[in-house]
Amino acid sequence: MALNITEAVILKFFNWSESSRTVVLFSKDQGRLALVDKGGRRINSKRGRLIQFAKLEITYYSSQKESNGYISDINVLETFSLDKEGSLGRLAYGSAACELLYTLLTEQQAQPDLYNYFISFLKIIENSDKHTLPVAFLTFFIHLLSNLGYHPSLTNCVVCSKKMEISKNKSDSVTFSPERGGIVCNACQKDGEYYIQLLPDEYSSLVELQRLPLSKVLGLTIGYQKATGLLEVLIKFASFQTGFKLDLKSIEFLRKLEK
């Protein structure tokens, strides 16, 4: 069996015995990577322990005969403390990002730029004011989709390429098609198709999020109702475009607590 070393962040655990489990990682040089953590659930395990929301150096054995390798050793490189004010929100949005990556990443396909972007997101939710968290997550979500090739068309009609203008009338709406992949002008709309109507303020916020670098979100806030609406738009867009049903349990848990 070959011995490998990779830098990674944990996305998900699957316990399958009292002492062992499978851990799914986002590896910098392997993409989504599933490894067997044999004996890792034991308290007296002699090697390093797996820590969520941390940058880890994983030493593991791989074999061409088996689909999953085996973890040999763990070294913690950096931890992201999410226990500051608003800790439940930090944990929820961090966990939701892990849910997205677990669902959307291709197995064992290197995504070093996206990995670094994810690390930047973890640092943002560790250090930002709790009111910035929704903006940070929405920004991460829309850029994650673009990075994976699912770039929503927001400035031009996805059908005829007509440039869309933001109406000064607050009651006017912009038509968004999750199935077609973006904004659809009035002339290109068809009866029977599913559309989401965005108010000018919601539309302009979505455009801004798409243009906004993650490094610029510190200090920015967005209303709860608008953030919830924009998240639903992105979830429906991603579900149509990827074919995966996105059920962000971490966000649902946070909403129940807020209610």
PDB file of N, CA, C and O in Angstrom, residues 17-63:
ATOM      1  N   SER A  17     -18.766   1.461  13.480  1.00  0.00           N
ATOM      2  CA  SER A  17     -18.527   0.534  14.583  1.00  0.00           C
ATOM      3  C   SER A  17     -18.251   1.364  15.831  1.00  0.00           C
ATOM      4  O   SER A  17     -18.158   2.592  15.767  1.00  0.00           O
ATOM      5  N   GLU A  18     -18.098   0.706  16.970  1.00  0.00           N
ATOM      6  CA  GLU A  18     -17.852   1.433  18.213  1.00  0.00           C
ATOM      7  C   GLU A  18     -16.496   2.126  18.209  1.00  0.00           C
ATOM      8  O   GLU A  18     -16.290   3.096  18.948  1.00  0.00           O
ATOM      9  N   SER A  19     -15.584   1.658  17.376  1.00  0.00           N
ATOM     10  CA  SER A  19     -14.236   2.221  17.392  1.00  0.00           C
ATOM     11  C   SER A  19     -13.812   2.873  16.080  1.00  0.00           C
ATOM     12  O   SER A  19     -12.863   3.660  16.051  1.00  0.00           O
ATOM     13  N   SER A  20     -14.514   2.578  14.986  1.00  0.00           N
ATOM     14  CA  SER A  20     -14.053   3.038  13.669  1.00  0.00           C
ATOM     15  C   SER A  20     -15.141   3.797  12.909  1.00  0.00           C
ATOM     16  O   SER A  20     -16.322   3.703  13.225  1.00  0.00           O
ATOM     17  N   ARG A  21     -14.711   4.516  11.897  1.00  0.00           N
ATOM     18  CA  ARG A  21     -15.623   5.320  11.097  1.00  0.00           C
ATOM     19  C   ARG A  21     -14.966   5.635   9.753  1.00  0.00           C
ATOM     20  O   ARG A  21     -13.759   5.405   9.557  1.00  0.00           O
ATOM     21  N   THR A  22     -15.755   6.167   8.847  1.00  0.00           N
ATOM     22  CA  THR A  22     -15.241   6.710   7.586  1.00  0.00           C
ATOM     23  C   THR A  22     -15.343   8.225   7.658  1.00  0.00           C
ATOM     24  O   THR A  22     -16.365   8.764   8.088  1.00  0.00           O
ATOM     25  N   VAL A  23     -14.294   8.903   7.260  1.00  0.00           N
ATOM     26  CA  VAL A  23     -14.302  10.363   7.276  1.00  0.00           C
ATOM     27  C   VAL A  23     -14.140  10.862   5.842  1.00  0.00           C
ATOM     28  O   VAL A  23     -13.308  10.362   5.081  1.00  0.00           O
ATOM     29  N   VAL A  24     -14.989  11.814   5.464  1.00  0.00           N
ATOM     30  CA  VAL A  24     -14.909  12.423   4.129  1.00  0.00           C
ATOM     31  C   VAL A  24     -14.238  13.779   4.287  1.00  0.00           C
ATOM     32  O   VAL A  24     -14.677  14.613   5.078  1.00  0.00           O
ATOM     33  N   LEU A  25     -13.178  13.988   3.532  1.00  0.00           N
ATOM     34  CA  LEU A  25     -12.354  15.191   3.637  1.00  0.00           C
ATOM     35  C   LEU A  25     -12.402  15.995   2.349  1.00  0.00           C
ATOM     36  O   LEU A  25     -12.644  15.457   1.269  1.00  0.00           O
ATOM     37  N   PHE A  26     -12.142  17.289   2.476  1.00  0.00           N
ATOM     38  CA  PHE A  26     -11.827  18.115   1.309  1.00  0.00           C
ATOM     39  C   PHE A  26     -10.317  18.273   1.328  1.00  0.00           C
ATOM     40  O   PHE A  26      -9.760  19.018   2.131  1.00  0.00           O
ATOM     41  N   SER A  27      -9.655  17.532   0.458  1.00  0.00           N
ATOM     42  CA  SER A  27      -8.201  17.527   0.391  1.00  0.00           C
ATOM     43  C   SER A  27      -7.713  18.539  -0.652  1.00  0.00           C
ATOM     44  O   SER A  27      -8.310  18.672  -1.720  1.00  0.00           O
ATOM     45  N   LYS A  28      -6.635  19.222  -0.321  1.00  0.00           N
ATOM     46  CA  LYS A  28      -6.117  20.258  -1.225  1.00  0.00           C
ATOM     47  C   LYS A  28      -5.673  19.682  -2.561  1.00  0.00           C
ATOM     48  O   LYS A  28      -5.868  20.306  -3.611  1.00  0.00           O
ATOM     49  N   ASP A  29      -5.104  18.480  -2.536  1.00  0.00           N
ATOM     50  CA  ASP A  29      -4.578  17.910  -3.786  1.00  0.00           C
ATOM     51  C   ASP A  29      -5.336  16.676  -4.266  1.00  0.00           C
ATOM     52  O   ASP A  29      -4.973  16.075  -5.277  1.00  0.00           O
ATOM     53  N   GLN A  30      -6.437  16.305  -3.551  1.00  0.00           N
ATOM     54  CA  GLN A  30      -7.211  15.142  -3.963  1.00  0.00           C
ATOM     55  C   GLN A  30      -8.704  15.433  -4.104  1.00  0.00           C
ATOM     56  O   GLN A  30      -9.473  14.560  -4.483  1.00  0.00           O
ATOM     57  N   GLY A  31      -9.143  16.659  -3.801  1.00  0.00           N
ATOM     58  CA  GLY A  31     -10.567  16.956  -3.833  1.00  0.00           C
ATOM     59  C   GLY A  31     -11.289  16.230  -2.711  1.00  0.00           C
ATOM     60  O   GLY A  31     -10.763  16.098  -1.606  1.00  0.00           O
ATOM     61  N   ARG A  32     -12.499  15.757  -2.992  1.00  0.00           N
ATOM     62  CA  ARG A  32     -13.231  15.001  -1.969  1.00  0.00           C
ATOM     63  C   ARG A  32     -12.586  13.632  -1.816  1.00  0.00           C
ATOM     64  O   ARG A  32     -12.420  12.894  -2.783  1.00  0.00           O
ATOM     65  N   LEU A  33     -12.242  13.298  -0.577  1.00  0.00           N
ATOM     66  CA  LEU A  33     -11.477  12.087  -0.308  1.00  0.00           C
ATOM     67  C   LEU A  33     -12.074  11.368   0.896  1.00  0.00           C
ATOM     68  O   LEU A  33     -12.202  11.949   1.978  1.00  0.00           O
ATOM     69  N   ALA A  34     -12.466  10.106   0.730  1.00  0.00           N
ATOM     70  CA  ALA A  34     -13.017   9.297   1.819  1.00  0.00           C
ATOM     71  C   ALA A  34     -11.950   8.341   2.332  1.00  0.00           C
ATOM     72  O   ALA A  34     -11.341   7.597   1.555  1.00  0.00           O
ATOM     73  N   LEU A  35     -11.715   8.376   3.657  1.00  0.00           N
ATOM     74  CA  LEU A  35     -10.711   7.515   4.274  1.00  0.00           C
ATOM     75  C   LEU A  35     -11.292   6.800   5.486  1.00  0.00           C
ATOM     76  O   LEU A  35     -12.171   7.332   6.168  1.00  0.00           O
ATOM     77  N   VAL A  36     -10.799   5.601   5.736  1.00  0.00           N
ATOM     78  CA  VAL A  36     -11.216   4.836   6.912  1.00  0.00           C
ATOM     79  C   VAL A  36     -10.394   5.297   8.112  1.00  0.00           C
ATOM     80  O   VAL A  36      -9.161   5.325   8.059  1.00  0.00           O
ATOM     81  N   ASP A  37     -11.093   5.654   9.179  1.00  0.00           N
ATOM     82  CA  ASP A  37     -10.448   6.071  10.432  1.00  0.00           C
ATOM     83  C   ASP A  37     -10.555   4.911  11.415  1.00  0.00           C
ATOM     84  O   ASP A  37     -11.407   4.898  12.302  1.00  0.00           O
ATOM     85  N   LYS A  38      -9.670   3.921  11.256  1.00  0.00           N
ATOM     86  CA  LYS A  38      -9.764   2.681  12.022  1.00  0.00           C
ATOM     87  C   LYS A  38      -9.289   2.910  13.462  1.00  0.00           C
ATOM     88  O   LYS A  38      -8.151   3.319  13.695  1.00  0.00           O
ATOM     89  N   GLY A  39     -10.192   2.672  14.393  1.00  0.00           N
ATOM     90  CA  GLY A  39      -9.860   2.855  15.805  1.00  0.00           C
ATOM     91  C   GLY A  39      -9.848   4.297  16.252  1.00  0.00           C
ATOM     92  O   GLY A  39      -9.547   4.599  17.411  1.00  0.00           O
ATOM     93  N   GLY A  40     -10.208   5.206  15.355  1.00  0.00           N
ATOM     94  CA  GLY A  40     -10.120   6.633  15.662  1.00  0.00           C
ATOM     95  C   GLY A  40     -11.135   7.124  16.675  1.00  0.00           C
ATOM     96  O   GLY A  40     -10.977   8.207  17.245  1.00  0.00           O
ATOM     97  N   ARG A  41     -12.189   6.346  16.919  1.00  0.00           N
ATOM     98  CA  ARG A  41     -13.203   6.768  17.887  1.00  0.00           C
ATOM     99  C   ARG A  41     -12.806   6.411  19.325  1.00  0.00           C
ATOM    100  O   ARG A  41     -13.460   6.849  20.267  1.00  0.00           O
ATOM    101  N   ARG A  42     -11.757   5.636  19.475  1.00  0.00           N
ATOM    102  CA  ARG A  42     -11.304   5.274  20.817  1.00  0.00           C
ATOM    103  C   ARG A  42     -10.662   6.484  21.506  1.00  0.00           C
ATOM    104  O   ARG A  42      -9.891   7.224  20.898  1.00  0.00           O
ATOM    105  N   ILE A  43     -10.957   6.656  22.779  1.00  0.00           N
ATOM    106  CA  ILE A  43     -10.391   7.767  23.548  1.00  0.00           C
ATOM    107  C   ILE A  43      -8.883   7.620  23.694  1.00  0.00           C
ATOM    108  O   ILE A  43      -8.144   8.610  23.700  1.00  0.00           O
ATOM    109  N   ASN A  44      -8.412   6.374  23.772  1.00  0.00           N
ATOM    110  CA  ASN A  44      -6.978   6.136  23.996  1.00  0.00           C
ATOM    111  C   ASN A  44      -6.204   5.942  22.699  1.00  0.00           C
ATOM    112  O   ASN A  44      -5.113   5.352  22.695  1.00  0.00           O
ATOM    113  N   SER A  45      -6.756   6.420  21.582  1.00  0.00           N
ATOM    114  CA  SER A  45      -6.045   6.325  20.307  1.00  0.00           C
ATOM    115  C   SER A  45      -4.693   7.029  20.413  1.00  0.00           C
ATOM    116  O   SER A  45      -4.598   8.152  20.909  1.00  0.00           O
ATOM    117  N   LYS A  46      -3.626   6.375  19.967  1.00  0.00           N
ATOM    118  CA  LYS A  46      -2.275   6.897  20.159  1.00  0.00           C
ATOM    119  C   LYS A  46      -1.876   7.949  19.130  1.00  0.00           C
ATOM    120  O   LYS A  46      -0.936   8.703  19.327  1.00  0.00           O
ATOM    121  N   ARG A  47      -2.547   7.994  18.015  1.00  0.00           N
ATOM    122  CA  ARG A  47      -2.191   9.004  17.005  1.00  0.00           C
ATOM    123  C   ARG A  47      -3.016  10.259  17.205  1.00  0.00           C
ATOM    124  O   ARG A  47      -3.863  10.339  18.100  1.00  0.00           O
ATOM    125  N   GLY A  48      -2.781  11.267  16.364  1.00  0.00           N
ATOM    126  CA  GLY A  48      -3.524  12.512  16.472  1.00  0.00           C
ATOM    127  C   GLY A  48      -5.013  12.301  16.218  1.00  0.00           C
ATOM    128  O   GLY A  48      -5.415  11.322  15.582  1.00  0.00           O
ATOM    129  N   ARG A  49      -5.829  13.223  16.706  1.00  0.00           N
ATOM    130  CA  ARG A  49      -7.281  13.087  16.587  1.00  0.00           C
ATOM    131  C   ARG A  49      -7.821  14.001  15.499  1.00  0.00           C
ATOM    132  O   ARG A  49      -7.282  15.084  15.245  1.00  0.00           O
ATOM    133  N   LEU A  50      -8.893  13.557  14.857  1.00  0.00           N
ATOM    134  CA  LEU A  50      -9.548  14.356  13.828  1.00  0.00           C
ATOM    135  C   LEU A  50     -10.363  15.470  14.490  1.00  0.00           C
ATOM    136  O   LEU A  50     -11.144  15.219  15.402  1.00  0.00           O
ATOM    137  N   ILE A  51     -10.184  16.696  14.022  1.00  0.00           N
ATOM    138  CA  ILE A  51     -10.869  17.864  14.572  1.00  0.00           C
ATOM    139  C   ILE A  51     -11.615  18.560  13.443  1.00  0.00           C
ATOM    140  O   ILE A  51     -11.030  18.856  12.389  1.00  0.00           O
ATOM    141  N   GLN A  52     -12.896  18.826  13.655  1.00  0.00           N
ATOM    142  CA  GLN A  52     -13.657  19.564  12.651  1.00  0.00           C
ATOM    143  C   GLN A  52     -13.295  21.044  12.691  1.00  0.00           C
ATOM    144  O   GLN A  52     -12.858  21.568  13.716  1.00  0.00           O
ATOM    145  N   PHE A  53     -13.494  21.725  11.569  1.00  0.00           N
ATOM    146  CA  PHE A  53     -13.145  23.135  11.417  1.00  0.00           C
ATOM    147  C   PHE A  53     -11.678  23.368  11.776  1.00  0.00           C
ATOM    148  O   PHE A  53     -11.331  24.222  12.593  1.00  0.00           O
ATOM    149  N   ALA A  54     -10.845  22.568  11.144  1.00  0.00           N
ATOM    150  CA  ALA A  54      -9.397  22.687  11.330  1.00  0.00           C
ATOM    151  C   ALA A  54      -8.699  22.252  10.046  1.00  0.00           C
ATOM    152  O   ALA A  54      -9.201  21.408   9.301  1.00  0.00           O
ATOM    153  N   LYS A  55      -7.555  22.849   9.795  1.00  0.00           N
ATOM    154  CA  LYS A  55      -6.710  22.446   8.666  1.00  0.00           C
ATOM    155  C   LYS A  55      -5.777  21.352   9.178  1.00  0.00           C
ATOM    156  O   LYS A  55      -5.016  21.579  10.118  1.00  0.00           O
ATOM    157  N   LEU A  56      -5.855  20.176   8.557  1.00  0.00           N
ATOM    158  CA  LEU A  56      -5.144  19.002   9.046  1.00  0.00           C
ATOM    159  C   LEU A  56      -4.139  18.503   8.010  1.00  0.00           C
ATOM    160  O   LEU A  56      -4.342  18.639   6.805  1.00  0.00           O
ATOM    161  N   GLU A  57      -3.075  17.914   8.507  1.00  0.00           N
ATOM    162  CA  GLU A  57      -2.160  17.164   7.639  1.00  0.00           C
ATOM    163  C   GLU A  57      -2.443  15.685   7.891  1.00  0.00           C
ATOM    164  O   GLU A  57      -2.239  15.188   9.000  1.00  0.00           O
ATOM    165  N   ILE A  58      -2.939  14.998   6.870  1.00  0.00           N
ATOM    166  CA  ILE A  58      -3.355  13.604   6.991  1.00  0.00           C
ATOM    167  C   ILE A  58      -2.342  12.703   6.287  1.00  0.00           C
ATOM    168  O   ILE A  58      -2.047  12.889   5.105  1.00  0.00           O
ATOM    169  N   THR A  59      -1.809  11.743   7.028  1.00  0.00           N
ATOM    170  CA  THR A  59      -0.981  10.696   6.443  1.00  0.00           C
ATOM    171  C   THR A  59      -1.849   9.447   6.315  1.00  0.00           C
ATOM    172  O   THR A  59      -2.489   9.032   7.294  1.00  0.00           O
ATOM    173  N   TYR A  60      -1.908   8.872   5.119  1.00  0.00           N
ATOM    174  CA  TYR A  60      -2.804   7.736   4.919  1.00  0.00           C
ATOM    175  C   TYR A  60      -2.225   6.742   3.910  1.00  0.00           C
ATOM    176  O   TYR A  60      -1.372   7.086   3.085  1.00  0.00           O
ATOM    177  N   TYR A  61      -2.702   5.513   4.031  1.00  0.00           N
ATOM    178  CA  TYR A  61      -2.337   4.462   3.096  1.00  0.00           C
ATOM    179  C   TYR A  61      -3.432   4.323   2.043  1.00  0.00           C
ATOM    180  O   TYR A  61      -4.622   4.345   2.361  1.00  0.00           O
ATOM    181  N   SER A  62      -3.043   4.164   0.803  1.00  0.00           N
ATOM    182  CA  SER A  62      -4.006   3.941  -0.276  1.00  0.00           C
ATOM    183  C   SER A  62      -3.642   2.658  -1.021  1.00  0.00           C
ATOM    184  O   SER A  62      -2.484   2.241  -1.036  1.00  0.00           O
ATOM    185  N   SER A  63      -4.673   2.050  -1.611  1.00  0.00           N
ATOM    186  CA  SER A  63      -4.461   0.804  -2.345  1.00  0.00           C
ATOM    187  C   SER A  63      -5.336   0.791  -3.589  1.00  0.00           C
ATOM    188  O   SER A  63      -6.463   1.288  -3.572  1.00  0.00           O
TER     189      SER A  63
END
